[in-house]
Coordinates of C-alpha atoms in Angstrom, one line a residue:
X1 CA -59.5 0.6 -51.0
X2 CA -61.2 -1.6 -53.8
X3 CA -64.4 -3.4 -53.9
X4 CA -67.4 -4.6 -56.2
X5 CA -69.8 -2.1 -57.2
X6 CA -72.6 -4.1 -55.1
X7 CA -70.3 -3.9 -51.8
X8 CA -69.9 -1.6 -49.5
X9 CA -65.2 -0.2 -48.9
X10 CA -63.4 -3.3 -48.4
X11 CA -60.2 -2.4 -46.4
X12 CA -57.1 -5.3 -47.5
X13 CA -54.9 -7.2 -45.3
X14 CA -52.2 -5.1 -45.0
X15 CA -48.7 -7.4 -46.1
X16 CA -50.4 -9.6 -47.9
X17 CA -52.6 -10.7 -45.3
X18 CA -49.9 -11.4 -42.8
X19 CA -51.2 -10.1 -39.3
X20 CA -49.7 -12.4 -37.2
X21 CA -46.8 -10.9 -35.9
X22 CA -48.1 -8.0 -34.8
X23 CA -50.2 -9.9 -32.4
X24 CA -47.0 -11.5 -31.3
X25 CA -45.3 -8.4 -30.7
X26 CA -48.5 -7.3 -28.6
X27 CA -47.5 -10.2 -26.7
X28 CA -44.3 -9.0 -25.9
X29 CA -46.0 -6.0 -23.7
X30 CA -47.6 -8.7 -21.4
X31 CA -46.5 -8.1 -18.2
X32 CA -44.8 -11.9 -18.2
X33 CA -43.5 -11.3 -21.7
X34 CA -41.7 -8.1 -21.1
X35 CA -37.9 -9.4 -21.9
X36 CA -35.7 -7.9 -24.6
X37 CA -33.8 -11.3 -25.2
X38 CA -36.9 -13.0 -25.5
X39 CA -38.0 -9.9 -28.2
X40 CA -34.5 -10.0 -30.1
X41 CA -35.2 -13.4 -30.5
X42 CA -38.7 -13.2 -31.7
X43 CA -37.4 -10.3 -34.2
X44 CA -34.5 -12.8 -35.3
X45 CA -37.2 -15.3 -36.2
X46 CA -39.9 -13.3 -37.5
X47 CA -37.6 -11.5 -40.5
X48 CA -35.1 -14.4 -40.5
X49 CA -32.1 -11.8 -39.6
X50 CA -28.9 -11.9 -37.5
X51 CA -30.2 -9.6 -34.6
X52 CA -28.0 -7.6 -32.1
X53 CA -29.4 -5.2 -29.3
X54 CA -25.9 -3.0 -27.6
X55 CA -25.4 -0.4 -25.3
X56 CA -23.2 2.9 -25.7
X57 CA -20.2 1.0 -24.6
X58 CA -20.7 -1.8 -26.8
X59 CA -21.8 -4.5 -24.5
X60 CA -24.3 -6.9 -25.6
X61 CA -27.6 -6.6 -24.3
X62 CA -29.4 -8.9 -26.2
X63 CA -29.2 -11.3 -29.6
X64 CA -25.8 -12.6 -31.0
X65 CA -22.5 -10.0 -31.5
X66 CA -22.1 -8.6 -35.7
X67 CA -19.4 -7.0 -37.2
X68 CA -20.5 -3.9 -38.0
X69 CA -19.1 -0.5 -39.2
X70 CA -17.8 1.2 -35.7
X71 CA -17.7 4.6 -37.2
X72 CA -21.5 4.4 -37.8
X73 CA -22.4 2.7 -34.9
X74 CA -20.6 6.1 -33.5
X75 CA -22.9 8.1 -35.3
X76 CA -25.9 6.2 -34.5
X77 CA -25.3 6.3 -30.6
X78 CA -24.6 10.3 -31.0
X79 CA -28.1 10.5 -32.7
X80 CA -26.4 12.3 -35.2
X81 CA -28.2 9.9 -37.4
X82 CA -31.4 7.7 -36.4
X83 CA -31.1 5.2 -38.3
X84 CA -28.4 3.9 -40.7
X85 CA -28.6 1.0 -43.7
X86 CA -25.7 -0.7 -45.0
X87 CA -25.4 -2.9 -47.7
X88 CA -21.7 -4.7 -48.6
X89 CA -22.5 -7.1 -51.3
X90 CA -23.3 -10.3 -48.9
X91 CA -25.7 -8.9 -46.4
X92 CA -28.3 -5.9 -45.8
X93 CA -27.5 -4.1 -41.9
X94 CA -30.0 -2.4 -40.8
X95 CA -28.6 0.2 -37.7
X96 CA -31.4 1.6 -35.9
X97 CA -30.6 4.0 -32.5
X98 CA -33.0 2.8 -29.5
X99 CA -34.3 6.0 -27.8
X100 CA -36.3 6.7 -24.1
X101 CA -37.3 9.6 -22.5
X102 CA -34.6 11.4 -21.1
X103 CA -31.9 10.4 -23.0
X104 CA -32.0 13.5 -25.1
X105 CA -30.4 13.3 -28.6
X106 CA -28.3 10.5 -28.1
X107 CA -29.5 6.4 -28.3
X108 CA -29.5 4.0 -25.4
X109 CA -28.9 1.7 -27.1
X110 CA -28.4 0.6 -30.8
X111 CA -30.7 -2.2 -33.3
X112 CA -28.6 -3.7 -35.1
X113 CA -30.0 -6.3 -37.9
X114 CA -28.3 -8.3 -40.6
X115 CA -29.8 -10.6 -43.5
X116 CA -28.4 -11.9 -47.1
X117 CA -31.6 -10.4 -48.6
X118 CA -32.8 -7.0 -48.8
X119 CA -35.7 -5.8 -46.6
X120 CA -38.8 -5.6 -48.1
X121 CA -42.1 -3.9 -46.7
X122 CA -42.9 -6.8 -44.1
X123 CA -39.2 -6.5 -43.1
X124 CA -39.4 -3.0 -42.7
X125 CA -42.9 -2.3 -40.9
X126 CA -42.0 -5.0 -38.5
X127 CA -38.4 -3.9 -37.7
X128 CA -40.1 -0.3 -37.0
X129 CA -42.6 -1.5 -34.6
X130 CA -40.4 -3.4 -32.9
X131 CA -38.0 -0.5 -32.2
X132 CA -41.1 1.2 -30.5
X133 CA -41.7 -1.9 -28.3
X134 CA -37.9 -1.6 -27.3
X135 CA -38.1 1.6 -26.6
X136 CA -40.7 1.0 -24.1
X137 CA -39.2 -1.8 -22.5
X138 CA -35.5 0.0 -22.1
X139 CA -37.3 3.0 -20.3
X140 CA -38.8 1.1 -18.2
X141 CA -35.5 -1.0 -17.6
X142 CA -33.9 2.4 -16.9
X143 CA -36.5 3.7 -14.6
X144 CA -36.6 0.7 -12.5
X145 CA -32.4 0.5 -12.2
X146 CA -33.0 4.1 -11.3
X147 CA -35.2 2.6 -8.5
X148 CA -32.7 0.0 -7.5
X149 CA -29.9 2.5 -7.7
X150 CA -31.6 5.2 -5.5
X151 CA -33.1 2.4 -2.8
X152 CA -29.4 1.4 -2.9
X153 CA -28.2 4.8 -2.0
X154 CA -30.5 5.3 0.5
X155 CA -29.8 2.5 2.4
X156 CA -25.8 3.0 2.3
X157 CA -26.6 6.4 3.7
X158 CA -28.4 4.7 6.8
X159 CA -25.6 2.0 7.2
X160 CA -23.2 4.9 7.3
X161 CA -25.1 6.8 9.7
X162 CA -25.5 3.6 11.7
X163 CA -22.0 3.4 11.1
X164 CA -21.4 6.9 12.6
X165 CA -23.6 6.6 15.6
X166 CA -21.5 3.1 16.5
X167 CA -18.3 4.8 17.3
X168 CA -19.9 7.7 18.8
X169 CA -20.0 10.1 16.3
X170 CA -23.2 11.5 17.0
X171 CA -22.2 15.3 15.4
X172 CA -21.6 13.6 12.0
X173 CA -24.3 11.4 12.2
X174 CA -27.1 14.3 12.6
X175 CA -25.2 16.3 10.2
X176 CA -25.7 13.4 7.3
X177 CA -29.1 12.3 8.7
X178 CA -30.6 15.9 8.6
X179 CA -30.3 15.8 4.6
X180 CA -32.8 13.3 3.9
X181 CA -34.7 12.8 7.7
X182 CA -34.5 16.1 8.7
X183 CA -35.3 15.9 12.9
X184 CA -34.6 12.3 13.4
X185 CA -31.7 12.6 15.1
X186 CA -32.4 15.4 17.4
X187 CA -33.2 13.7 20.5
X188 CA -30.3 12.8 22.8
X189 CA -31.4 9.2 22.9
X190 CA -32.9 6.3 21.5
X191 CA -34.1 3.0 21.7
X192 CA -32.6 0.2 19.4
X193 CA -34.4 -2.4 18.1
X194 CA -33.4 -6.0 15.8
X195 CA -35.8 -8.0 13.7
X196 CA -35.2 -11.1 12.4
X197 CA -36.7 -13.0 9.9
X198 CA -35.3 -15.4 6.8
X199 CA -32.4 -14.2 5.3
X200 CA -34.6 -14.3 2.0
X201 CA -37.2 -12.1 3.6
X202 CA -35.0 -9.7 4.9
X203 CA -35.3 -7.0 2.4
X204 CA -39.5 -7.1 2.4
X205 CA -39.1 -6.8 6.1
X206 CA -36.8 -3.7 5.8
X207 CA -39.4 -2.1 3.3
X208 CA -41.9 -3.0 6.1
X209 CA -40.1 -1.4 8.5
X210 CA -39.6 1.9 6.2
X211 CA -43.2 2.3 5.8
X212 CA -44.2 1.2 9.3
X213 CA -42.7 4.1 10.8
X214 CA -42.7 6.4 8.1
X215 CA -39.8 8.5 8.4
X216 CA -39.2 8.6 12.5
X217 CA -36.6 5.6 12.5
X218 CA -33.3 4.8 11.2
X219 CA -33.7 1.2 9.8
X220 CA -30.7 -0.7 8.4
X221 CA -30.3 -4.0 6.9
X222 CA -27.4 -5.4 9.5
X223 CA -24.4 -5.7 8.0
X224 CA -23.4 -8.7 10.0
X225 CA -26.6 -11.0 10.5
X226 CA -28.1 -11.8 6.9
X227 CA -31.6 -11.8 8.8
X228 CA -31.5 -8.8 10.8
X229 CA -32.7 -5.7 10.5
X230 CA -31.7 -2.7 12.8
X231 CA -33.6 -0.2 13.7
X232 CA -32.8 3.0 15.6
X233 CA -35.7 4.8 17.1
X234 CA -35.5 7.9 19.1
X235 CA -40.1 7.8 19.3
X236 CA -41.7 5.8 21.7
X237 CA -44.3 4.7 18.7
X238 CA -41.5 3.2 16.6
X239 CA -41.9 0.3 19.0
X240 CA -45.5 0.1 19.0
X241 CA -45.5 0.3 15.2
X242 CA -43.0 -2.5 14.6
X243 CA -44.9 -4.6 17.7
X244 CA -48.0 -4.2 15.3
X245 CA -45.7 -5.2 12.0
X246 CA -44.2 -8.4 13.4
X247 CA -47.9 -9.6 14.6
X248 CA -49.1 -10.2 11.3
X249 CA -45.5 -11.8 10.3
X250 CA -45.0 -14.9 12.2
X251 CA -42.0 -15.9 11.3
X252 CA -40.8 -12.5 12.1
X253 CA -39.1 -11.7 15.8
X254 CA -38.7 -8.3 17.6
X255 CA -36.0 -7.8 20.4
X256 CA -35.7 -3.8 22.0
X257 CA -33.3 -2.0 24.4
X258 CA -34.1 0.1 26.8
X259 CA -33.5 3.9 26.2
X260 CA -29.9 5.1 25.8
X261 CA -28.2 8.0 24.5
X262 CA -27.1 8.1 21.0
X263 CA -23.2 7.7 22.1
X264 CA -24.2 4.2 23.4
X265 CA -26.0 3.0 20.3
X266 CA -23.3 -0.3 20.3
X267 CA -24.7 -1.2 23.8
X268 CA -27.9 -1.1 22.9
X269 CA -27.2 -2.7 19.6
X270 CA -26.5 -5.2 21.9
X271 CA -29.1 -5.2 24.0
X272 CA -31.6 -5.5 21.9
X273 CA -29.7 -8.7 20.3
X274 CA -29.8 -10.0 23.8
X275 CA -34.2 -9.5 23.8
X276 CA -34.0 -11.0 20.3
X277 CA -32.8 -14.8 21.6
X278 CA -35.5 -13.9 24.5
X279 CA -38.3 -13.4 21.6
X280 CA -37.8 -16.7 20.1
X281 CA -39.1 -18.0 23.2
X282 CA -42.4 -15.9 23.6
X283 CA -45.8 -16.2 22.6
X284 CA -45.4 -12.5 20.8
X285 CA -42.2 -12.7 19.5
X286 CA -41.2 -9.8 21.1
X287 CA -39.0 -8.8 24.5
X288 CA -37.2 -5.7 25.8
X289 CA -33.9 -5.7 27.1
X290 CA -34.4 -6.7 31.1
X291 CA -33.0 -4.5 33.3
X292 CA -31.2 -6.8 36.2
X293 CA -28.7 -6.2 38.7
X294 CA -25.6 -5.1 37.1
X295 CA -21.9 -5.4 38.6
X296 CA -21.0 -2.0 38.1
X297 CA -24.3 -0.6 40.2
X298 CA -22.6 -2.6 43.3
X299 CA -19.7 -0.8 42.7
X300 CA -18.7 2.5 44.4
X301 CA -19.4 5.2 40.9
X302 CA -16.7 7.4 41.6
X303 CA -14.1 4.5 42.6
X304 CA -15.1 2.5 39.2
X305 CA -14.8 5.3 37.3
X306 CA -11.5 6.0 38.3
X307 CA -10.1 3.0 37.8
X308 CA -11.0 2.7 34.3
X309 CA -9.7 5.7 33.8
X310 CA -6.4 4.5 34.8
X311 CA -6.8 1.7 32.8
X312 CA -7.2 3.4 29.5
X313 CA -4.6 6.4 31.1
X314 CA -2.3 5.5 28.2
X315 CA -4.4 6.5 25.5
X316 CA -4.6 9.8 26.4
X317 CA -2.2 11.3 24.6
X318 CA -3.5 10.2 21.2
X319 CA -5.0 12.2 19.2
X320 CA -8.7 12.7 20.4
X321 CA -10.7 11.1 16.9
X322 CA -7.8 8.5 16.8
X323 CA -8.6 7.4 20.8
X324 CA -12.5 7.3 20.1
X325 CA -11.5 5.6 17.4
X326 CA -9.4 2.7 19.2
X327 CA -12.1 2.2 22.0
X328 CA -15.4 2.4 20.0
X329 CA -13.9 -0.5 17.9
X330 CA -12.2 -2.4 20.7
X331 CA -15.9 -2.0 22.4
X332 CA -17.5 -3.4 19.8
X333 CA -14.9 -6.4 18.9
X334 CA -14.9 -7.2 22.8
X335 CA -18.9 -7.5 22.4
X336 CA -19.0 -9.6 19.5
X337 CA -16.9 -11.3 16.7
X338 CA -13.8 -8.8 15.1
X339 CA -15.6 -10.3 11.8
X340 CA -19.3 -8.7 13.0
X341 CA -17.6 -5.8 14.2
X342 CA -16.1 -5.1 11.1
X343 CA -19.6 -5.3 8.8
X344 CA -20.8 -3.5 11.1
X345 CA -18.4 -0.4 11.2
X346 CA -17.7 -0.9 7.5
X347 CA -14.1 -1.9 7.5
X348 CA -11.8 -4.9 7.3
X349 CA -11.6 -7.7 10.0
X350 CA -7.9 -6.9 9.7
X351 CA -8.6 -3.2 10.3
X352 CA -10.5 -4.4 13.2
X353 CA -8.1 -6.7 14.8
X354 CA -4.8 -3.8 13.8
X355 CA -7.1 -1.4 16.2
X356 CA -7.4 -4.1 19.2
X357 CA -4.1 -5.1 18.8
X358 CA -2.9 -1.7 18.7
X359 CA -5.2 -0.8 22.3
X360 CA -4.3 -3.8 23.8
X361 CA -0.3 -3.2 23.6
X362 CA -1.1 0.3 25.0
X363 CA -2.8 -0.9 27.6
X364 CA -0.2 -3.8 27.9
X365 CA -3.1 -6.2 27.9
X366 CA -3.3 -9.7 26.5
X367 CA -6.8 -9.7 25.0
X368 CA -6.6 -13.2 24.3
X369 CA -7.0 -14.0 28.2
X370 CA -11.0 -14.2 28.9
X371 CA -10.5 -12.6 32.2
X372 CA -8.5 -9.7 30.9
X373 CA -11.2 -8.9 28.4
X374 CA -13.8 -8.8 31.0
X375 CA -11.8 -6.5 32.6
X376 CA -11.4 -4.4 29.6
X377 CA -14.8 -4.7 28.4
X378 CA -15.7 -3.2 32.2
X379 CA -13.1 -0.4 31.9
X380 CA -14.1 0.5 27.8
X381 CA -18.6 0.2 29.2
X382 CA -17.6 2.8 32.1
X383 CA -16.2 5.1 30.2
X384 CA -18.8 5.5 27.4
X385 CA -21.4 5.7 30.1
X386 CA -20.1 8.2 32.3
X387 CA -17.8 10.5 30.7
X388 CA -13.7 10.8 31.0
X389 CA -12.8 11.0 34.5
X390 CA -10.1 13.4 35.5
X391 CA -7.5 11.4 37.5
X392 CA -5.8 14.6 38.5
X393 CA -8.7 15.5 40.5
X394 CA -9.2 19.3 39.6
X395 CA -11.6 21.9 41.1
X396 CA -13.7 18.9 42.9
X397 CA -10.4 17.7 45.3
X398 CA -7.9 15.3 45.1
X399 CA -8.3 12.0 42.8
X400 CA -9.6 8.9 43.6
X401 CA -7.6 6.0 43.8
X402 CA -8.3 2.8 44.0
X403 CA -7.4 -0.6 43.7
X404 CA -9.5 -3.0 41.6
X405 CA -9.6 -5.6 44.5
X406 CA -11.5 -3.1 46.5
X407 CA -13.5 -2.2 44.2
X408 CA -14.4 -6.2 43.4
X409 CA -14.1 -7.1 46.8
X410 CA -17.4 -5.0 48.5
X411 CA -19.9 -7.1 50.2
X412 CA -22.8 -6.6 47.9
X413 CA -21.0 -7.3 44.9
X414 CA -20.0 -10.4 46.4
X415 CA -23.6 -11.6 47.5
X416 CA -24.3 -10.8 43.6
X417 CA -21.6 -12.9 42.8
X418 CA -22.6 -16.3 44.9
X419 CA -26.4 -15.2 44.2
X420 CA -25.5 -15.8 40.4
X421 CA -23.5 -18.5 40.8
X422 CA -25.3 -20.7 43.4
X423 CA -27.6 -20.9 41.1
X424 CA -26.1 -23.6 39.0
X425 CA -25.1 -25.9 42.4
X426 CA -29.2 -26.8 42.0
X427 CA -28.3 -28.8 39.4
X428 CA -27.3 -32.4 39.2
X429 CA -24.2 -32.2 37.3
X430 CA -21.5 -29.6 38.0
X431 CA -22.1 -27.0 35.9
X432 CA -20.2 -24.9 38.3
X433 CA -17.1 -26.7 37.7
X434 CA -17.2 -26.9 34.2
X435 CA -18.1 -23.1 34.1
X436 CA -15.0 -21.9 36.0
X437 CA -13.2 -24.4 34.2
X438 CA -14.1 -23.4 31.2
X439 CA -14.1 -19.2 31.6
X440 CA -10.6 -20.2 32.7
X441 CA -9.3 -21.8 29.6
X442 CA -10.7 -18.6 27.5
X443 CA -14.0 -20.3 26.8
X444 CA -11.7 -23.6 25.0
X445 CA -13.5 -26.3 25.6
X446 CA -11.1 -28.5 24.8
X447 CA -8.8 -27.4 27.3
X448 CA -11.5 -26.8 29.4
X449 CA -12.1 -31.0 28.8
X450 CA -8.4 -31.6 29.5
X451 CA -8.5 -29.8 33.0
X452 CA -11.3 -31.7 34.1
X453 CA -10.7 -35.3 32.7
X454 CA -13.9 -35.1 30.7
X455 CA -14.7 -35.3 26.9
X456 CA -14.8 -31.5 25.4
X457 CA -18.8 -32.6 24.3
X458 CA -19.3 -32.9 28.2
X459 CA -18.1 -29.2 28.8
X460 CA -20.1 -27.5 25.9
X461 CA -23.4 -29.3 26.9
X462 CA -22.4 -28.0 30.7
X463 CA -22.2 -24.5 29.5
X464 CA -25.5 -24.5 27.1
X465 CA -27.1 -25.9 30.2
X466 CA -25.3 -22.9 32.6
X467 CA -26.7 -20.4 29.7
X468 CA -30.3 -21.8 30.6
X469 CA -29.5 -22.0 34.3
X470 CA -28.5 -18.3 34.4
X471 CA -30.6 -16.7 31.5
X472 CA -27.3 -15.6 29.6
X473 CA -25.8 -16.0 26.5
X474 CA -21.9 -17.7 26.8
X475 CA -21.3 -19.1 24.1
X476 CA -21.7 -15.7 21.9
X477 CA -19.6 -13.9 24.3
X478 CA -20.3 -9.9 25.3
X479 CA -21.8 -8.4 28.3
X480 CA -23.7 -11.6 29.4
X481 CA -20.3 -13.7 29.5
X482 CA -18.2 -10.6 31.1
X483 CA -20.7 -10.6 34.1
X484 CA -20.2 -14.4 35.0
X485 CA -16.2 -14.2 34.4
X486 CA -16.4 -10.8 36.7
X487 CA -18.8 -13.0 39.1
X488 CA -15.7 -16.1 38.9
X489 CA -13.3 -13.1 40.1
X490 CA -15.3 -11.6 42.8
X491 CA -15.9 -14.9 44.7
X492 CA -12.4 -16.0 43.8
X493 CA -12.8 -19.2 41.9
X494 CA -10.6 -17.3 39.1
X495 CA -7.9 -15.1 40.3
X496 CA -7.8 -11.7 39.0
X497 CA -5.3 -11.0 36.0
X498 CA -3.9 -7.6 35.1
X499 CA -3.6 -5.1 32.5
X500 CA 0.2 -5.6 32.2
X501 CA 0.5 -2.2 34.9
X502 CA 3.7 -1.9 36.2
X503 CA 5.2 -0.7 39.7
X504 CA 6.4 2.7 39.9
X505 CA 5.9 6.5 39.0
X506 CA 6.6 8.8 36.2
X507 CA 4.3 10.6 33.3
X508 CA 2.0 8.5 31.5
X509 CA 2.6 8.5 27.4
X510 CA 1.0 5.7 25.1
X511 CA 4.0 3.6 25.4
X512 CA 4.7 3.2 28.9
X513 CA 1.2 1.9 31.3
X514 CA 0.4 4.7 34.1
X515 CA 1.0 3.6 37.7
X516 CA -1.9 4.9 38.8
X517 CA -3.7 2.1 38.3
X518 CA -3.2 -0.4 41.6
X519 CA -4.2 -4.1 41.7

């Protein structure tokens, strides 16, 4: 301190006055300001130095790249030094190790600055500083990829339990789930439901969902659809919680299914995909899943059940995690696309198509036939509601047997049959036609247009208009196009294909189709 004798302690300037930069190195704490490029570059400036900001395995985090001595740069990162200064005739190095809570003795990262003159005080006091700054701003870069890698985990563990509960796996899936959410899972059933919103608001809408139901639902950012997001609940109040969410978001829709058990989380996956192209139409953006009339209800239970058994009689002697295996992913690639199915199980499209390719030649099916996958897709949904069915009858009497024209041929089935098809001979055009047509050319439109004499635009325009007529999605294929190709077989207008069964007896194996089944 040093003043006249008439004054009161003058304090100086410290550095000759020159205050600035430490106002512009406040700066670089502003919340829009916090960016160690943009303060590399501001140090690189400020003491006119070759700057360079790296990590422990030497890649660049900010400024330019410097040759500099590796062994100290070693012994820098292993904080058996703090700070190092080198000095090799043309240029002063100044090695500094950047430390944050948490990383102990060694450096996160190493300071690395380089000028033809020596430092001097400014030089120093500035580069000192400026290592504090970075030491903030590298904690907090940790902390928050800590935060990104954690969220990350978090929602891999709920795609893999999603994952689990889509081919069945309910054990596994409660035994993962009970880690984080313990009690989620412990009810037998659920209710699934799918938001959808922009693809670029589809992680704020996950979040939204987390906190919505705090804990008592599985939610999942779909795999599949960029603007979904799934969630599982097994509580009635998950729906009225994300009812309440999606009212204050209005470009947000909300479809449910009804309650099923945790096996048959695929159909009502999609169910509630089905209520989501519903919600688009209502004035609340929401629907549940509508229960209607279904084929198989028509159907004698113990008769339907035994014919798919029959059907899928040649898997039987897999092994049992290998055959749940095969028809959880043939279910699911028979409801939607092999390339859906396969984000949502988690594996390749290949892997997907190797399994259906694989059932189908076991069943001696030809998947590619629309028919024969309605069939299939009947046989597959029967199973995983009901349970195996033993063909050889056991304690409760001798099996049933029965063939599948029976079973499609009952009077009430039929009357469901015209029912849902005389609904499109209101129409002007024929949508009916073009619908049959069209089912029988494997939903090709183009040989769909060929059969008829008509342009292949005419027959897509037919079939959005029968989707409308008959309140069902065709064109995406899955349940709602099954039921109208098993409607085209009952009254006849398609004839009914096989599974590729043969004639004869003898023991079923995996290569050879069981006679038991009878068309």
């Amino acid at each position: 301190m040093a003043g006249r004798p008439d004054e009161g302690p003058a304090f100086q300037q410290p550095y000759g006055g020159d205050s600035a930069w430490a106002q512009e190195l406040l700066d670089q704490l502003r919340p829009a300001g916090r960016d160690l490029r943009r303060l590399v570059d501001w140090l690189a400036r400020t003491v006119n130095a070759a700057v360079c900001l790296q990590d422990g395995r030497g890649d660049l985090l900010a400024g330019e790249p410097l040759p500099l001595d590796s062994a100290v740069v070693a012994d820098v990162f292993a904080g058996r030094v703090s700070a190092a200064s080198l000095d090799d005739g043309v240029r002063h190095v100044r090695l500094v190790g950047i430390r944050h809570p948490g990383s102990g003795q060694a450096a996160g990262a190493v300071l690395a600055v380089a000028r033809p003159e020596p430092f001097d005080r400014r030089g120093t006091e500035i580069l000192g500083h400026t290592v504090a700054v970075l030491e903030l701003l590298l904690g907090q870069r940790e902390s928050a990829e800590s935060a990104r890698r954690l969220r990350r985990a978090t929602a891999d563990l709920r795609l893999a339990i999603l994952q689990l509960l889509m081919v069945e796996d309910t054990v596994s899936a409660r035994r993962v789930a009970a880690g984080l959410w313990p009690g989620l899972l412990e009810q037998d059933s659920a209710r699934v439901y799918v938001l959808e919103d922009a693809a670029v608001e589809r992680d704020r809408l996950a979040d939204a969902c987390v906190a919505a139901t705090d804990g008592r639902a599985l939610v999942v950012r779909c795999p599949a659809v960029d603007e979904h997001v799934i969630v599982v609940g097994p509580s009635a109040e998950v729906g009225e919680r994300l009812r309440a969410l999606i009212a204050d978001r209005s470009g947000t829709f909300l479809g449910g299914s009804p309650r099923q058990r945790l096996a048959l989380t695929a159909t009502a996956y999609g169910q509630a995909v089905t209520a989501l192209a519903v919600a688009r139409f209502q004035p609340d953006r929401y629907a549940v899943y509508a229960a209607r009339t279904r084929p198989a209800q028509l159907m004698d239970p113990a008769a339907l059940r035994a014919w798919a058994a029959a059907v899928l009689r040649p898997l039987d002697a897999l092994p049992h995690h290998v055959r749940a295996e095969l028809l959880a992913t043939t279910r699911l690639g028979l409801e939607f696309t092999a390339v859906s199915a396969a984000k949502v199980l988690g594996v390749s499209r290949n892997t997907v198509r190797a399994r259906m390719d694989r059932v189908a030649a076991l069943l001696g099916a030809d998947l590619s036939r629309l028919p024969v996958r309605a069939l299939a897709h009947a046989a597959l949904n029967t199973e995983a509601a009901h349970g195996p069915y033993d063909l050889s009858g056991g304690a409760a009497g001798p099996p049933v047997r029965t063939r599948l024209t029976e079973l499609l041929g009952t009077s009430a089935l039929r009357s469901w049959a015209e029912g849902l098809l005389g609904r499109l001979d209101e129409d002007g055009r024929d949508l009916r036609g073009t619908l049959c047509a069209w089912a029988g050319a494997d939903a090709h439109a183009e040989r769909a247009a060929q059969a008829l004499g008509v342009h292949a635009q005419t027959v897509r325009e037919h079939v959005r208009a029968a989707e409308a007529v008959l309140e069902r999605r065709l064109t995406a294929g899955g349940t709602d196009l099954y039921e109208v190709v098993l409607a085209h077989l009952v009254t006849g207008e398609l004839p009914v294909p096989d599974l590729g069964v043969t004639a004869g007896t003898g023991a079923a194996n995996p290569d050879q189709p069981d006679s038991a089944v009878q068309w």
